[in-house]
Tab-separated table of C-alpha atoms in Angstrom:
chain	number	residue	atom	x	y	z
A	1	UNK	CA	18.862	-58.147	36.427
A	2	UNK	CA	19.158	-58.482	32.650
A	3	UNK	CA	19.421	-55.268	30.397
A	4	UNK	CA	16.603	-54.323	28.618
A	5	UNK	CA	16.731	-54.102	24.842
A	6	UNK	CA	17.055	-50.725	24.729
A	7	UNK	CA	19.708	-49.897	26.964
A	8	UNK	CA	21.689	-53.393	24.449
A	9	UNK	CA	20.434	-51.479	21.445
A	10	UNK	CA	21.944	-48.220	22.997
A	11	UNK	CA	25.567	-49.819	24.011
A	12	UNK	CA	25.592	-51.005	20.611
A	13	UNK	CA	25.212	-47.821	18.996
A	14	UNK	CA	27.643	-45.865	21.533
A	15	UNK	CA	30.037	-48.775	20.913
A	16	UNK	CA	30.194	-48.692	17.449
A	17	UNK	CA	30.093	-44.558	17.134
A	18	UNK	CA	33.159	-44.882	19.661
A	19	UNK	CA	34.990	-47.218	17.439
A	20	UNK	CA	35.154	-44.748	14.228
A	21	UNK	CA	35.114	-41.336	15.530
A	22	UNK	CA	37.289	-39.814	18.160
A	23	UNK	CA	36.044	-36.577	19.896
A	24	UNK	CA	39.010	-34.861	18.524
A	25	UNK	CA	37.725	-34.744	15.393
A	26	UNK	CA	34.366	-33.856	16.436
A	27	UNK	CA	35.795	-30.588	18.116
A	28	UNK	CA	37.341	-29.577	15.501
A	29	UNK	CA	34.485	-29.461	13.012
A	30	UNK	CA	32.821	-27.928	15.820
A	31	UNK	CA	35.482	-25.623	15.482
A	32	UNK	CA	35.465	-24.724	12.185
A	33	UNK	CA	31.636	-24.845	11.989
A	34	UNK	CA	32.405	-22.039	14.532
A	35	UNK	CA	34.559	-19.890	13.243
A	36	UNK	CA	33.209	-20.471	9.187
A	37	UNK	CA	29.601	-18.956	10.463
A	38	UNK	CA	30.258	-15.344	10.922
A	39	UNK	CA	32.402	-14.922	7.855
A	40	UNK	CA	29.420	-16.384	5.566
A	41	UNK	CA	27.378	-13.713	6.628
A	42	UNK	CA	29.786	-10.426	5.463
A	43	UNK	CA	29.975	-12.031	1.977
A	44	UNK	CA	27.991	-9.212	-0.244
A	45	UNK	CA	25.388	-11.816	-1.527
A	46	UNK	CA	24.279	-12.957	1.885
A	47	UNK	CA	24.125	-9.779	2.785
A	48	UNK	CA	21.767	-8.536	0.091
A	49	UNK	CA	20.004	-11.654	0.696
A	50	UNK	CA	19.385	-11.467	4.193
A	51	UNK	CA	17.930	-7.411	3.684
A	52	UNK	CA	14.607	-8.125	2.627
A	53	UNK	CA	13.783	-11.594	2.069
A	54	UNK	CA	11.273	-11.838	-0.419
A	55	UNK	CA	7.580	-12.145	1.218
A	56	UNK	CA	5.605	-13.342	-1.723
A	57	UNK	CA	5.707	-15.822	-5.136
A	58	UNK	CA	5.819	-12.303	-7.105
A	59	UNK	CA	8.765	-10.637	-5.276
A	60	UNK	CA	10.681	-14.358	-5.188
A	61	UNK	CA	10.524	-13.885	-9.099
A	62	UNK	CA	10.761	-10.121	-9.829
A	63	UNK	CA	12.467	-8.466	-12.637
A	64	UNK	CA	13.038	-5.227	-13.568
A	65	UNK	CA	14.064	-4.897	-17.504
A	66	UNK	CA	10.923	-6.598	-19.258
A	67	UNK	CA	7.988	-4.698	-18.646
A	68	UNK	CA	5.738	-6.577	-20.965
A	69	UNK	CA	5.833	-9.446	-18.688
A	70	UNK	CA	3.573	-10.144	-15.842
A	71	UNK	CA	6.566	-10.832	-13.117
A	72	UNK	CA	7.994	-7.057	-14.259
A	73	UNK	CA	8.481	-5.388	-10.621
A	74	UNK	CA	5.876	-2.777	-10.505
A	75	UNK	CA	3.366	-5.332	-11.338
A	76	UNK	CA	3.228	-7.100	-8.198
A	77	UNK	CA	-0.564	-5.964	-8.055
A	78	UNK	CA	-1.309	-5.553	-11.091
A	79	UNK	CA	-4.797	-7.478	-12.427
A	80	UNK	CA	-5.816	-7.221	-15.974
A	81	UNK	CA	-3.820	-6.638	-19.025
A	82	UNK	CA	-1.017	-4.576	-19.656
A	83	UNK	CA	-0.730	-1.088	-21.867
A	84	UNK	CA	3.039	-1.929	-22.490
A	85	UNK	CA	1.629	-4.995	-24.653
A	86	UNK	CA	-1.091	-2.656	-26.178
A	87	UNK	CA	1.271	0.347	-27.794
A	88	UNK	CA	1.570	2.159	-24.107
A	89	UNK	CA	3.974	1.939	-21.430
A	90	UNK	CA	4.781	0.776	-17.837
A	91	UNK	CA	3.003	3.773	-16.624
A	92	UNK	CA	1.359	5.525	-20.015
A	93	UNK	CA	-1.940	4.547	-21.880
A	94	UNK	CA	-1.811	3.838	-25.519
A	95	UNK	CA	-3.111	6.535	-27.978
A	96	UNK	CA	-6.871	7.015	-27.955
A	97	UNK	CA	-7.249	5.494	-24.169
A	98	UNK	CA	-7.457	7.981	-21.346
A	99	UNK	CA	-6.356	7.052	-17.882
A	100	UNK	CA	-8.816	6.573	-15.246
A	101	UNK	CA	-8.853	9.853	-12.802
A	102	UNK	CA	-9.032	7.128	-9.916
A	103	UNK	CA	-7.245	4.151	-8.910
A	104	UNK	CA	-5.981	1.929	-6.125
A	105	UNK	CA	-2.478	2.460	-4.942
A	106	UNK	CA	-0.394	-0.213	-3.561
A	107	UNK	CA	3.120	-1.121	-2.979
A	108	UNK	CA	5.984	-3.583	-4.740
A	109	UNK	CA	9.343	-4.085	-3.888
A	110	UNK	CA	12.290	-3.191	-6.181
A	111	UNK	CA	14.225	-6.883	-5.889
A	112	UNK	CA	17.614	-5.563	-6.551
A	113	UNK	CA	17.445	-3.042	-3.735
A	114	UNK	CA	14.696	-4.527	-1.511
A	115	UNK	CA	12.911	-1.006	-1.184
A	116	UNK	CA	9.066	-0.643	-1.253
A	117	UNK	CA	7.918	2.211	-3.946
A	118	UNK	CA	4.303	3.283	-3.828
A	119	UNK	CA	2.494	2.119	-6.946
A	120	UNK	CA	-0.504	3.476	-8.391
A	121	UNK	CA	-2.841	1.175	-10.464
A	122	UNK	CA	-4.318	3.390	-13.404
A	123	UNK	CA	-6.658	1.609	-16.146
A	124	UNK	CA	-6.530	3.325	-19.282
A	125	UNK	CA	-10.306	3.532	-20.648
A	126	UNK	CA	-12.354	4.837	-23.262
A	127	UNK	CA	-11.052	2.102	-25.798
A	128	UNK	CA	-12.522	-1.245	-26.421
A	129	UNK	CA	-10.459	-4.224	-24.674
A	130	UNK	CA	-6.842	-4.552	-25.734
A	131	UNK	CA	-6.298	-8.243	-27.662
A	132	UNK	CA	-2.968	-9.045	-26.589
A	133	UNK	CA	-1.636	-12.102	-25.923
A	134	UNK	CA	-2.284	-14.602	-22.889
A	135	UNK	CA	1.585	-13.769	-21.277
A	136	UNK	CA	0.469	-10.029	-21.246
A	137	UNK	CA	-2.788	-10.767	-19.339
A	138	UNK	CA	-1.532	-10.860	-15.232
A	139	UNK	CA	-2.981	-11.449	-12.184
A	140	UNK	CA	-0.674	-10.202	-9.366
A	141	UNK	CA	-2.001	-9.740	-5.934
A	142	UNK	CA	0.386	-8.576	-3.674
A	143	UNK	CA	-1.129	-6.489	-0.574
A	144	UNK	CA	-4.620	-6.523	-2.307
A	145	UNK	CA	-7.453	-6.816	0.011
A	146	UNK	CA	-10.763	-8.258	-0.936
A	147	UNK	CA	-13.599	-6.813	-2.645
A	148	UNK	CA	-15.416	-5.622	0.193
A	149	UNK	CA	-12.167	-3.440	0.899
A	150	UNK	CA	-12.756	-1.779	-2.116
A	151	UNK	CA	-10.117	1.248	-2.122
A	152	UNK	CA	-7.855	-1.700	-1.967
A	153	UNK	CA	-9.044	-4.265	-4.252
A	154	UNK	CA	-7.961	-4.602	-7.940
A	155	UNK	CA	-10.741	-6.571	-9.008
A	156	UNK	CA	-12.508	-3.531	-9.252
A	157	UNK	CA	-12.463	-1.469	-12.770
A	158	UNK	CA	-11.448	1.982	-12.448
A	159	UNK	CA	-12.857	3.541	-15.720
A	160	UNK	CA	-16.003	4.379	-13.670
A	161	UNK	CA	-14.979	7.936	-12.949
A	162	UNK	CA	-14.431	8.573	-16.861
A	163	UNK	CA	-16.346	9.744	-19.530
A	164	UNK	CA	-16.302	6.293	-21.094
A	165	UNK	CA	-16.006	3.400	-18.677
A	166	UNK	CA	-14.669	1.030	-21.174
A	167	UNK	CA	-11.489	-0.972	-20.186
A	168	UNK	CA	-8.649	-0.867	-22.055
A	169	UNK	CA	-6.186	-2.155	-20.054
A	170	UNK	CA	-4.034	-1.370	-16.816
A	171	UNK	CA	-0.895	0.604	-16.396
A	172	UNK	CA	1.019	0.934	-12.874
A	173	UNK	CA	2.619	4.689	-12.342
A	174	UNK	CA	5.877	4.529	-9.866
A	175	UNK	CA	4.913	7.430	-7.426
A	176	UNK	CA	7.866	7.322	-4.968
A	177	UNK	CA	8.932	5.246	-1.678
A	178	UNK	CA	6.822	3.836	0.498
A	179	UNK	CA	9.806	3.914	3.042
A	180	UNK	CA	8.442	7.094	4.947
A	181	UNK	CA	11.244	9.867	5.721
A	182	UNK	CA	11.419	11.763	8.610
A	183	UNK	CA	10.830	15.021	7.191
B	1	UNK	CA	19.728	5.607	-3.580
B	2	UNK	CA	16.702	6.272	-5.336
B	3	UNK	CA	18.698	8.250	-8.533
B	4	UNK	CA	21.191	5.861	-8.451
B	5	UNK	CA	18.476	3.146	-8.958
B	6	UNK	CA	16.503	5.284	-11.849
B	7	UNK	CA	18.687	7.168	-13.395
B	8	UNK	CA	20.665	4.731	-15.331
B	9	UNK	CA	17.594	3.846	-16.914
B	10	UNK	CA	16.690	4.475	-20.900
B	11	UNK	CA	15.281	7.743	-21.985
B	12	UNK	CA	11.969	8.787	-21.183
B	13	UNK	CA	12.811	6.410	-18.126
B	14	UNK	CA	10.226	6.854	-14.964
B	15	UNK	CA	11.345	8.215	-11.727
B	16	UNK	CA	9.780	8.384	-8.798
B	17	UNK	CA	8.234	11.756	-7.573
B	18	UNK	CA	10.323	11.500	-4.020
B	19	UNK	CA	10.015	11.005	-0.643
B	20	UNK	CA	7.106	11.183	1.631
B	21	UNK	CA	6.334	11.161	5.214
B	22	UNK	CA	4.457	8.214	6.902
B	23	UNK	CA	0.952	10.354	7.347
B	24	UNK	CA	1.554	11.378	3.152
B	25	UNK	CA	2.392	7.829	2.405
B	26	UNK	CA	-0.527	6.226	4.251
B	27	UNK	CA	-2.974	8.878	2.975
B	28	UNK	CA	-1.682	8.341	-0.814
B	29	UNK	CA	-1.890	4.455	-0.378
B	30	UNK	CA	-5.648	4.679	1.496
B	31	UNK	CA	-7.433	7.316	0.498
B	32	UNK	CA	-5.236	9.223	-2.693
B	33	UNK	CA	-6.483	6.518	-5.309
B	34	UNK	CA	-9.794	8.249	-5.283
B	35	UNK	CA	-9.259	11.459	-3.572
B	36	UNK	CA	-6.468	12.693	-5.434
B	37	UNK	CA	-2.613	12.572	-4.750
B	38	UNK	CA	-2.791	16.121	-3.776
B	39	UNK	CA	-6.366	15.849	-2.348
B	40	UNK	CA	-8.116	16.980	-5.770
B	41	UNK	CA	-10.131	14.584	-6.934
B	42	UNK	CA	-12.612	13.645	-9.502
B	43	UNK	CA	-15.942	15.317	-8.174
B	44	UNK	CA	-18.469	13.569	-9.629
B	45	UNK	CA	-17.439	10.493	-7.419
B	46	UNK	CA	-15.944	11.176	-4.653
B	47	UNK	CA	-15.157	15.112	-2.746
B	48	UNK	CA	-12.404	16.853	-2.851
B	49	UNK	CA	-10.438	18.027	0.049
B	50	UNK	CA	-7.483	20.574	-1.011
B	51	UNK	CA	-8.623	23.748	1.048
B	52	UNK	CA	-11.890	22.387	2.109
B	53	UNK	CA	-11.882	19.556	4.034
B	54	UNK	CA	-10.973	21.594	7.018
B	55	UNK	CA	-14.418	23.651	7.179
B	56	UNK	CA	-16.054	20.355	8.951
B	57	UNK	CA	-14.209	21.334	12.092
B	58	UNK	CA	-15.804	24.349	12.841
B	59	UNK	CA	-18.552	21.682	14.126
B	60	UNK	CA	-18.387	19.369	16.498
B	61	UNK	CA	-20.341	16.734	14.627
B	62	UNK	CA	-17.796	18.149	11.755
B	63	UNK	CA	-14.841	17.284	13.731
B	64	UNK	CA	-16.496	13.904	14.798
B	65	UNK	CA	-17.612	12.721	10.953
B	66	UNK	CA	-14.218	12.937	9.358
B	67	UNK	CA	-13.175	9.744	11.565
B	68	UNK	CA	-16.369	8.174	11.587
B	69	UNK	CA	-16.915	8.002	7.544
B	70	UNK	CA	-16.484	4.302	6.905
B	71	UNK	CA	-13.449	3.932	4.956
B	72	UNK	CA	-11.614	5.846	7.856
B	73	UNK	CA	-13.382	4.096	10.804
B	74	UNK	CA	-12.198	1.046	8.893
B	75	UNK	CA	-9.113	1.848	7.978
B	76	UNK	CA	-6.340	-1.377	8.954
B	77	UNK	CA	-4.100	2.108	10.461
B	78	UNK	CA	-3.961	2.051	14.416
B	79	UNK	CA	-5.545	4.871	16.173
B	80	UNK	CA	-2.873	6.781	16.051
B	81	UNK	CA	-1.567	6.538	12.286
B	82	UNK	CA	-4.787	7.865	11.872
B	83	UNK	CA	-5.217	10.564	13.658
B	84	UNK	CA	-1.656	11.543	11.873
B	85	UNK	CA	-3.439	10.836	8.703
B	86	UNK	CA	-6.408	12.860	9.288
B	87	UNK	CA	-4.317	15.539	10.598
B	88	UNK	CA	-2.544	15.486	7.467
B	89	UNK	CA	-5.523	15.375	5.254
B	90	UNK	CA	-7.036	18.483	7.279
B	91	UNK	CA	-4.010	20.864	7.871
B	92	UNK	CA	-1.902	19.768	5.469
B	93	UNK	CA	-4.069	18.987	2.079
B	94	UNK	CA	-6.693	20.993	3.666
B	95	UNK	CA	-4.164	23.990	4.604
B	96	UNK	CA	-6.189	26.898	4.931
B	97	UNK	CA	-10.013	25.717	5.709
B	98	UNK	CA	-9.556	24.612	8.979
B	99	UNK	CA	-10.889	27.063	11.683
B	100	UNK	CA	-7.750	28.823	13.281
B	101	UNK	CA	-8.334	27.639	17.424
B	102	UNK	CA	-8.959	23.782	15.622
B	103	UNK	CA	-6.339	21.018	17.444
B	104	UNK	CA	-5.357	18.585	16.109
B	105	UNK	CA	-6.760	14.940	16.381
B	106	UNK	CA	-5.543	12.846	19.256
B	107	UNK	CA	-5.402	8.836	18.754
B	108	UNK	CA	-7.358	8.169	21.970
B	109	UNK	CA	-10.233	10.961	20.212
B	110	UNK	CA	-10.135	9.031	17.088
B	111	UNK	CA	-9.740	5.416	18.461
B	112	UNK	CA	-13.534	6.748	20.190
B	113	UNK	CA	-14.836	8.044	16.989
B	114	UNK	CA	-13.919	5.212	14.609
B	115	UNK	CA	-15.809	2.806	17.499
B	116	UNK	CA	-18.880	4.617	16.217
B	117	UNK	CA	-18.945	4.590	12.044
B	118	UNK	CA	-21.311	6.271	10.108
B	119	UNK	CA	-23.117	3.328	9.272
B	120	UNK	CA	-26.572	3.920	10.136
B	121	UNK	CA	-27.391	7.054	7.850
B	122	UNK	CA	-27.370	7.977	4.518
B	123	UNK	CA	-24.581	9.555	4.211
B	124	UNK	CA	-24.903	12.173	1.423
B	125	UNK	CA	-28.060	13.512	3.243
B	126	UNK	CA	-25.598	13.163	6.252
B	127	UNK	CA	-23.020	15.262	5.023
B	128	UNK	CA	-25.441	17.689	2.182
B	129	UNK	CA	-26.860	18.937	6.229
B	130	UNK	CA	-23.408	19.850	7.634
B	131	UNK	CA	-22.038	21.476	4.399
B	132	UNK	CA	-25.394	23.973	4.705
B	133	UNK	CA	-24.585	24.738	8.074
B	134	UNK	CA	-20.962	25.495	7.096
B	135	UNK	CA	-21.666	27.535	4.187
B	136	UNK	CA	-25.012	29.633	5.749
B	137	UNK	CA	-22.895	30.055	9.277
B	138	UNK	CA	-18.835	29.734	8.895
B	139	UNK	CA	-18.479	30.777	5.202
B	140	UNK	CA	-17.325	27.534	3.841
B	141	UNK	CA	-17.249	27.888	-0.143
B	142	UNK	CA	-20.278	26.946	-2.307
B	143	UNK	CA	-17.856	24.417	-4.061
B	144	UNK	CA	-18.181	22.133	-0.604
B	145	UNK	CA	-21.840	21.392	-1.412
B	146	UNK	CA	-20.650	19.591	-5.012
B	147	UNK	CA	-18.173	17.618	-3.782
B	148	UNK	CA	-15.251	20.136	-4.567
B	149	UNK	CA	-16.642	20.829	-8.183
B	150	UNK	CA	-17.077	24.485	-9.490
B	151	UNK	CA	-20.553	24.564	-9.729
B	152	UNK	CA	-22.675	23.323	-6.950
């Protein structure tokens, strides 16, 4: 009986693999594969790494010192534009805008630690629209739900519960972990 | 962790208010947007619940529309993160308003309760006809009927 092409095709290959490596020197890569893996893993960076792998876009790109740009931490949810651009802060409405009594609070991680803080979402109304510039305008959506979730959606705008339901423009307030204790 | 995260930061740097359990965080991230951090909220909207929201369980229907409101029968928590929520928002940001014999909610009462959400009534008339039976029979404050507000 004649060998089939495959099995020819197959000696080939096993013939010519045999020819240039010896199964010495596959061991000891093995080897050292081996004994290289759990050291990687102890090196500080991996480690940090491997705590809390970012879960979205937003948290892949986080920082934490410019907080008149969109991919600032605490603005992982944040949709509209920002105070900080407008003559307010992070978490503080520019003079002559009043912060909305109501909000929708969600959470963002802190990329250097890989905590979650709770975040609260407060507009800052009463004031016509702020006019800042297109890089101060964001759109973040991290945890948000859909409309019909309201308490969780940030399409919504929260001036309603003010005197004036005007929108200024959105500020997010750092109100503490979201990594319950077990008090 | 937390100070050594914040504190470095410039002056007039923010810092986060602290810890909180899981029942405080999940009530501050679903319900403390509109109801107030510390269950105080802005009364024209929405009720407030420091000191009062306990009354409704001198009723059973009381008891039975706390879960059943919509936004709690909804909630994404599991029956019994929310009967830890609830029994935060009653005895905790409530303290003080709930009847004295009142248990606590189970998860197996609530996971019942949420099955059947208010959705069928109008829910202002709903809840204006259990505030008058708490104020006329189990002395509930006047401030219950306006949603928390001074004045009814």
């Amino acid at each position: 009986m004649s060998k089939s092409r495959i099995d020819k095709f197959g000696e080939r290959l096993t013939r010519r693999i045999a020819g240039y490596s010896s199964r010495r020197s596959f061991l000891a890569r093995l080897g050292m594969a081996l004994s290289a893996t759990p050291v990687l893993p102890l090196l500080p960076v991996a480690r940090a790494a491997a705590a809390d792998a970012p879960k979205t876009d937003f948290e892949r790109y986080a920082q934490t010192t410019d907080a008149t740009q969109c991919n600032y931490w605490k603005y992982c949810a944040s949709d509209g534009v920002l105070c900080s651009c407008c003559g307010g802060g992070s978490h503080s409405c520019p003079p002559g805008a009043e912060p909305s009594p109501i909000s929708w609070i969600g959470t963002c991680v802190h990329p250097d630690s890989g905590h979650s803080y709770v975040i609260a979402y407060r507009d800052c109304c009463g004031k016509p629209v702020c006019s800042a510039g297109k890089s101060c305008w964001c759109d973040g959506g991290d945890r948000e739900l859909p409309t019909y979730r309201s308490p969780l959606n940030n399409d919504i705008i929260w001036c309603f519960g003010n005197a004036s339901a005007s929108y200024h423009c959105s500020t997010a307030a750092l109100l503490g972990s979201a990594d319950a204790s077990r008090k | 962790m937390l100070l050594g995260l914040f504190s470095s930061g410039a002056p007039g740097a923010e810092r986060p208010a602290g810890e909180f359990s899981a029942p405080q965080r999940d009530y501050i991230l679903a319900c403390g947007g509109c109801h107030g951090l510390q269950g105080v909220s802005n009364a024209n909207l929405v009720p407030s619940l420091q000191g009062l929201v306990g009354y409704f369980l001198n009723l059973p229907e009381g008891r039975a529309y706390l879960p059943r409101l919509p936004n709690i029968a909804f909630s994404t928590l599991d029956d019994e993160q929310l009967a830890a929520v609830l029994n935060y928002m009653v005895f905790d940001i409530g303290a003080g308003s709930a009847p004295a014999a009142a248990r606590p909610y189970g998860a197996a009462e609530v996971g019942e309760l949420r099955k059947q959400p208010l959705t069928e009534v109008t829910l202002t008339a709903y809840r204006r006809q259990l505030v008058e039976t708490l104020v006329s029979r189990y002395r509930a404050p006047v401030a219950l009927r306006g949603y928390g507000a001074a004045t009814p």
